[in-house]
Amino acid sequence: MKLLIVDAFTHTIFGGNPAGVLVLRDGEDFPSDESMRKAAAELRYSETAFIKQLNDKEFHIRYFTPAGEVELCGHATIASFVALLYLGKIEDNGIYLNHTQAGVLNIELRDGSVMMDMATPVEIATIDDIPALTELYEVMGTSYDPASIKLLPKLVSTGLPDIMMPVATREDLDAIDPDMRALSALSKRYNVVGVHAFTLDAEDGVTAYVRNFAPLYNIDEEAATGTANGALTYYLHLQGLINPVSKCCMRQGEKMDRPSTILTEINADGENCLIKVGGSASIVVEGEINI
């Protein structure tokens, strides 16, 4: 099975968010779930994608963390289609279909970069009572101050549910230091992957600076998170902070010394709301894996 290691949401290697990408041979079926989980654990990246080609335009991708399977992973999808382009299995500036457990999603190649449709955005809940707000921010190693934090956290999904947690400044964002065991328990109770903390205290050209934490899935912090930034884009739309048709730029990973740029697009001009997430990726390693 072909193995590639790809840094997603960056133009250069050793930036962005690394993902394992395993491409099945023609006619080969997926290994057992346990084999795929163990392969993801062996590679030790937050997510590893397993790709089965269905035809020239369609692919079936499954995503595994070291702890188990997840329905969708944005950065591993970006990595997967850059890898497929590198291997000559797809062509640039084309549109492809990605069959995932979160649905069948359109993938668009744009001059070597990838933009992917997210699953239909869903606002699940708002955290608005003081005990719950206090608990959330304390678990994240900070405190809730309604005088400086004007927005409320929300549970939002564009394929995977996360808590969108606002903080006032970039200094506040950098200072976050979660209790990972307590955050795992909190995430399980809320039935979310984790917490996507963000600040709109941003420079020109950047919509938000973000950090993402998902210890329930053995990911203490992630350098770039496609699904969560898609969810954040929908959150900003719900709050009236961006136009119904907008392009956003999220910056993530600075605290981890793996700077990442995640581009998002929203089109909520009508009955349906379509969100796309994308960016560039760089191939780091190419080889074979025996599973």
CSV table of C-alpha atoms in Angstrom, one decimal:
chain,number,residue,atom,x,y,z
A,1,MET,CA,0.0,0.0,0.0
A,2,LYS,CA,1.4,3.4,-1.0
A,3,LEU,CA,2.2,5.7,2.0
A,4,LEU,CA,2.7,9.4,1.9
A,5,ILE,CA,3.2,11.9,4.7
A,6,VAL,CA,1.8,15.3,3.7
A,7,ASP,CA,1.8,18.6,5.5
A,8,ALA,CA,-1.6,20.2,4.9
A,9,PHE,CA,-2.6,23.9,5.0
A,10,THR,CA,0.9,25.1,4.2
A,11,HIS,CA,3.1,25.8,1.1
A,12,THR,CA,6.2,24.4,2.7
A,13,ILE,CA,7.2,21.2,4.5
A,14,PHE,CA,7.4,21.2,8.3
A,15,GLY,CA,4.5,23.7,8.6
A,16,GLY,CA,0.8,23.1,8.7
A,17,ASN,CA,-0.8,19.9,10.0
A,18,PRO,CA,0.8,16.5,9.0
A,19,ALA,CA,-1.4,13.6,7.9
A,20,GLY,CA,-0.7,10.1,6.9
A,21,VAL,CA,-2.1,9.2,3.5
A,22,LEU,CA,-2.5,5.5,2.5
A,23,VAL,CA,-3.6,4.7,-1.0
A,24,LEU,CA,-5.0,1.3,-1.7
A,25,ARG,CA,-3.9,-0.6,-4.8
A,26,ASP,CA,-6.4,-1.0,-7.6
A,27,GLY,CA,-9.0,-3.5,-6.7
A,28,GLU,CA,-7.9,-3.7,-3.1
A,29,ASP,CA,-10.4,-3.4,-0.3
A,30,PHE,CA,-9.9,-1.5,3.0
A,31,PRO,CA,-8.0,-3.5,5.7
A,32,SER,CA,-9.8,-4.3,8.9
A,33,ASP,CA,-10.8,-1.4,11.1
A,34,GLU,CA,-8.4,-2.6,13.8
A,35,SER,CA,-5.5,-2.7,11.2
A,36,MET,CA,-6.3,0.8,10.1
A,37,ARG,CA,-6.5,2.1,13.7
A,38,LYS,CA,-3.1,0.4,14.4
A,39,ALA,CA,-1.6,1.9,11.3
A,40,ALA,CA,-2.8,5.4,12.4
A,41,ALA,CA,-1.4,4.7,15.9
A,42,GLU,CA,2.0,3.6,14.4
A,43,LEU,CA,2.2,6.8,12.3
A,44,ARG,CA,1.2,8.8,15.3
A,45,TYR,CA,-0.4,11.7,13.4
A,46,SER,CA,-3.7,13.2,14.5
A,47,GLU,CA,-5.4,11.6,11.5
A,48,THR,CA,-4.5,9.1,8.8
A,49,ALA,CA,-6.6,8.8,5.6
A,50,PHE,CA,-7.2,5.5,3.7
A,51,ILE,CA,-8.1,6.1,0.1
A,52,LYS,CA,-9.9,3.7,-2.2
A,53,GLN,CA,-10.3,4.8,-5.8
A,54,LEU,CA,-13.8,4.0,-7.2
A,55,ASN,CA,-13.4,5.5,-10.7
A,56,ASP,CA,-11.6,8.4,-12.4
A,57,LYS,CA,-13.7,11.0,-10.5
A,58,GLU,CA,-14.7,9.3,-7.3
A,59,PHE,CA,-12.9,8.2,-4.2
A,60,HIS,CA,-13.9,6.6,-0.9
A,61,ILE,CA,-11.8,7.9,2.1
A,62,ARG,CA,-11.9,6.7,5.6
A,63,TYR,CA,-10.2,8.6,8.5
A,64,PHE,CA,-8.6,7.2,11.6
A,65,THR,CA,-7.0,8.8,14.6
A,66,PRO,CA,-4.8,6.6,16.9
A,67,ALA,CA,-7.9,6.0,19.0
A,68,GLY,CA,-10.4,5.1,16.3
A,69,GLU,CA,-12.3,6.1,13.2
A,70,VAL,CA,-13.9,9.6,12.7
A,71,GLU,CA,-16.4,10.6,10.0
A,72,LEU,CA,-14.4,13.3,8.3
A,73,CYS,CA,-11.1,15.1,8.6
A,74,GLY,CA,-10.5,18.4,6.7
A,75,HIS,CA,-6.7,18.5,6.8
A,76,ALA,CA,-6.3,14.8,5.9
A,77,THR,CA,-8.7,15.4,2.9
A,78,ILE,CA,-6.6,18.3,1.7
A,79,ALA,CA,-3.5,16.1,2.1
A,80,SER,CA,-5.2,13.2,0.3
A,81,PHE,CA,-6.1,15.0,-2.8
A,82,VAL,CA,-2.7,16.8,-3.1
A,83,ALA,CA,-1.2,13.3,-2.7
A,84,LEU,CA,-3.5,11.9,-5.5
A,85,LEU,CA,-2.5,14.8,-7.7
A,86,TYR,CA,1.2,14.1,-7.0
A,87,LEU,CA,0.7,10.4,-7.8
A,88,GLY,CA,-1.0,11.3,-11.1
A,89,LYS,CA,-4.3,9.8,-10.2
A,90,ILE,CA,-6.2,13.0,-10.7
A,91,GLU,CA,-5.7,16.2,-12.7
A,92,ASP,CA,-5.4,19.8,-11.5
A,93,ASN,CA,-8.3,22.2,-11.9
A,94,GLY,CA,-10.8,19.3,-11.8
A,95,ILE,CA,-13.8,18.4,-9.6
A,96,TYR,CA,-14.0,15.1,-7.8
A,97,LEU,CA,-16.3,13.3,-5.4
A,98,ASN,CA,-15.2,12.1,-1.9
A,99,HIS,CA,-17.4,9.4,-0.3
A,100,THR,CA,-17.1,9.8,3.4
A,101,GLN,CA,-19.1,8.7,6.5
A,102,ALA,CA,-20.2,12.4,6.7
A,103,GLY,CA,-21.6,12.2,3.1
A,104,VAL,CA,-20.5,12.6,-0.5
A,105,LEU,CA,-18.5,15.8,-0.8
A,106,ASN,CA,-17.3,17.8,-3.8
A,107,ILE,CA,-13.5,18.4,-4.0
A,108,GLU,CA,-12.2,21.1,-6.3
A,109,LEU,CA,-8.5,21.4,-7.4
A,110,ARG,CA,-7.4,25.0,-8.0
A,111,ASP,CA,-3.9,25.3,-9.3
A,112,GLY,CA,-2.5,22.7,-7.0
A,113,SER,CA,-4.6,23.7,-4.0
A,114,VAL,CA,-7.7,21.9,-2.8
A,115,MET,CA,-11.1,23.3,-1.7
A,116,MET,CA,-13.5,20.8,-0.2
A,117,ASP,CA,-17.2,21.0,0.5
A,118,MET,CA,-18.1,20.5,4.1
A,119,ALA,CA,-21.1,18.6,5.4
A,120,THR,CA,-24.3,20.7,5.8
A,121,PRO,CA,-23.6,23.1,8.7
A,122,VAL,CA,-25.6,22.5,11.9
A,123,GLU,CA,-25.9,24.7,15.0
A,124,ILE,CA,-26.4,22.2,17.8
A,125,ALA,CA,-26.6,24.3,20.9
A,126,THR,CA,-25.4,27.4,22.7
A,127,ILE,CA,-23.6,27.4,26.1
A,128,ASP,CA,-25.2,30.3,27.9
A,129,ASP,CA,-25.7,29.6,31.6
A,130,ILE,CA,-23.0,30.8,33.9
A,131,PRO,CA,-22.1,27.5,35.6
A,132,ALA,CA,-21.6,25.8,32.2
A,133,LEU,CA,-19.6,28.8,30.9
A,134,THR,CA,-17.5,28.9,34.0
A,135,GLU,CA,-16.8,25.2,33.8
A,136,LEU,CA,-15.8,25.3,30.1
A,137,TYR,CA,-13.4,28.2,30.5
A,138,GLU,CA,-11.8,26.8,33.7
A,139,VAL,CA,-11.3,23.4,32.0
A,140,MET,CA,-9.5,25.3,29.2
A,141,GLY,CA,-7.2,27.0,31.7
A,142,THR,CA,-8.7,30.4,31.5
A,143,SER,CA,-11.7,32.3,32.8
A,144,TYR,CA,-15.0,33.5,31.5
A,145,ASP,CA,-15.3,37.3,31.6
A,146,PRO,CA,-18.5,38.6,30.0
A,147,ALA,CA,-17.2,42.1,30.0
A,148,SER,CA,-14.4,41.2,27.5
A,149,ILE,CA,-15.9,38.2,25.8
A,150,LYS,CA,-19.0,39.4,24.0
A,151,LEU,CA,-19.9,36.2,22.2
A,152,LEU,CA,-21.2,32.9,23.6
A,153,PRO,CA,-19.7,29.5,22.8
A,154,LYS,CA,-21.7,27.3,20.5
A,155,LEU,CA,-21.7,23.6,19.5
A,156,VAL,CA,-21.4,23.6,15.7
A,157,SER,CA,-20.8,20.9,13.1
A,158,THR,CA,-19.8,20.9,9.4
A,159,GLY,CA,-19.1,17.1,9.6
A,160,LEU,CA,-17.7,16.9,13.1
A,161,PRO,CA,-19.2,18.7,16.2
A,162,ASP,CA,-16.9,21.0,18.1
A,163,ILE,CA,-17.4,23.8,20.7
A,164,MET,CA,-16.6,27.2,19.2
A,165,MET,CA,-15.1,29.1,22.2
A,166,PRO,CA,-14.4,32.8,21.9
A,167,VAL,CA,-11.7,34.6,23.7
A,168,ALA,CA,-10.9,38.3,23.7
A,169,THR,CA,-7.3,38.7,22.6
A,170,ARG,CA,-4.4,36.8,21.0
A,171,GLU,CA,-2.7,36.9,24.3
A,172,ASP,CA,-5.7,35.1,25.9
A,173,LEU,CA,-5.6,32.6,23.1
A,174,ASP,CA,-1.9,31.9,23.6
A,175,ALA,CA,-2.4,31.5,27.3
A,176,ILE,CA,-4.9,28.7,27.0
A,177,ASP,CA,-3.7,25.6,28.9
A,178,PRO,CA,-6.4,22.9,29.1
A,179,ASP,CA,-6.7,20.2,31.7
A,180,MET,CA,-6.7,17.5,29.1
A,181,ARG,CA,-8.4,14.8,31.3
A,182,ALA,CA,-11.2,17.2,32.2
A,183,LEU,CA,-11.5,18.3,28.6
A,184,SER,CA,-11.9,14.7,27.4
A,185,ALA,CA,-14.7,14.2,30.0
A,186,LEU,CA,-16.3,17.5,29.0
A,187,SER,CA,-16.1,16.6,25.3
A,188,LYS,CA,-17.6,13.2,25.9
A,189,ARG,CA,-20.5,14.8,27.9
A,190,TYR,CA,-21.2,17.3,25.2
A,191,ASN,CA,-20.7,14.7,22.5
A,192,VAL,CA,-18.2,16.8,20.6
A,193,VAL,CA,-14.7,16.1,19.2
A,194,GLY,CA,-13.2,19.0,21.2
A,195,VAL,CA,-12.9,22.7,21.6
A,196,HIS,CA,-12.0,25.2,18.9
A,197,ALA,CA,-10.9,28.4,20.6
A,198,PHE,CA,-10.7,31.6,18.6
A,199,THR,CA,-10.2,35.3,18.7
A,200,LEU,CA,-11.2,38.0,16.2
A,201,ASP,CA,-8.3,40.1,17.5
A,202,ALA,CA,-6.6,39.7,14.1
A,203,GLU,CA,-4.4,41.6,11.6
A,204,ASP,CA,-5.4,42.6,8.1
A,205,GLY,CA,-6.2,39.7,5.9
A,206,VAL,CA,-6.8,37.3,8.8
A,207,THR,CA,-10.4,36.6,10.0
A,208,ALA,CA,-9.5,34.8,13.2
A,209,TYR,CA,-6.6,33.2,15.1
A,210,VAL,CA,-7.5,29.8,16.4
A,211,ARG,CA,-6.4,26.8,18.5
A,212,ASN,CA,-8.0,23.4,18.5
A,213,PHE,CA,-8.0,20.8,21.3
A,214,ALA,CA,-9.3,17.2,21.1
A,215,PRO,CA,-7.8,15.0,23.8
A,216,LEU,CA,-10.8,12.7,23.7
A,217,TYR,CA,-9.3,11.5,20.3
A,218,ASN,CA,-5.7,11.5,21.6
A,219,ILE,CA,-5.1,15.0,20.0
A,220,ASP,CA,-4.0,17.4,22.7
A,221,GLU,CA,-3.7,20.2,20.2
A,222,GLU,CA,-3.9,20.2,16.4
A,223,ALA,CA,-2.0,22.6,14.0
A,224,ALA,CA,-4.8,22.9,11.4
A,225,THR,CA,-8.4,21.7,11.6
A,226,GLY,CA,-10.5,21.9,8.4
A,227,THR,CA,-13.9,20.8,9.9
A,228,ALA,CA,-13.6,23.1,12.9
A,229,ASN,CA,-12.7,26.1,10.8
A,230,GLY,CA,-15.6,25.3,8.6
A,231,ALA,CA,-17.8,25.3,11.7
A,232,LEU,CA,-16.2,28.5,12.9
A,233,THR,CA,-17.1,30.1,9.5
A,234,TYR,CA,-20.8,29.1,10.1
A,235,TYR,CA,-20.6,30.4,13.6
A,236,LEU,CA,-19.4,33.8,12.4
A,237,HIS,CA,-22.3,33.8,9.9
A,238,LEU,CA,-24.8,33.0,12.6
A,239,GLN,CA,-23.5,35.9,14.6
A,240,GLY,CA,-23.7,38.3,11.7
A,241,LEU,CA,-20.0,38.9,11.8
A,242,ILE,CA,-19.4,38.0,8.1
A,243,ASN,CA,-21.6,38.4,5.0
A,244,PRO,CA,-23.7,35.5,3.7
A,245,VAL,CA,-21.3,35.2,0.8
A,246,SER,CA,-17.8,35.5,2.2
A,247,LYS,CA,-14.2,34.2,2.1
A,248,CYS,CA,-12.3,33.8,5.4
A,249,CYS,CA,-8.7,33.2,6.4
A,250,MET,CA,-8.0,31.4,9.6
A,251,ARG,CA,-4.5,31.1,11.2
A,252,GLN,CA,-3.7,28.2,13.4
A,253,GLY,CA,-0.6,26.4,14.7
A,254,GLU,CA,1.6,29.3,15.7
A,255,LYS,CA,1.7,28.1,19.3
A,256,MET,CA,2.9,24.7,18.1
A,257,ASP,CA,5.5,26.3,15.7
A,258,ARG,CA,3.6,24.8,12.8
A,259,PRO,CA,1.9,27.9,11.2
A,260,SER,CA,-1.1,27.0,9.1
A,261,THR,CA,-3.4,29.0,6.8
A,262,ILE,CA,-6.9,27.6,6.4
A,263,LEU,CA,-9.1,29.2,3.7
A,264,THR,CA,-12.9,29.0,4.0
A,265,GLU,CA,-15.8,30.1,1.9
A,266,ILE,CA,-19.5,30.4,2.7
A,267,ASN,CA,-22.5,30.8,0.5
A,268,ALA,CA,-25.6,31.3,2.6
A,269,ASP,CA,-27.4,33.4,0.0
A,270,GLY,CA,-30.5,31.3,-0.3
A,271,GLU,CA,-32.2,28.3,1.3
A,272,ASN,CA,-29.1,26.2,1.5
A,273,CYS,CA,-25.7,27.1,3.1
A,274,LEU,CA,-22.6,25.7,1.5
A,275,ILE,CA,-19.2,25.9,3.2
A,276,LYS,CA,-15.9,25.1,1.6
A,277,VAL,CA,-12.5,24.6,3.3
A,278,GLY,CA,-9.2,24.4,1.7
A,279,GLY,CA,-5.6,25.3,1.2
A,280,SER,CA,-2.3,24.0,0.0
A,281,ALA,CA,-0.2,21.0,1.1
A,282,SER,CA,3.4,19.7,0.7
A,283,ILE,CA,4.6,16.1,0.3
A,284,VAL,CA,7.2,15.2,3.0
A,285,VAL,CA,7.6,11.4,2.6
A,286,GLU,CA,6.7,8.8,0.0
A,287,GLY,CA,7.1,5.0,0.5
A,288,GLU,CA,5.2,1.7,1.1
A,289,ILE,CA,3.5,0.3,4.2
A,290,ASN,CA,2.9,-3.4,4.8
A,291,ILE,CA,-0.6,-4.0,6.2
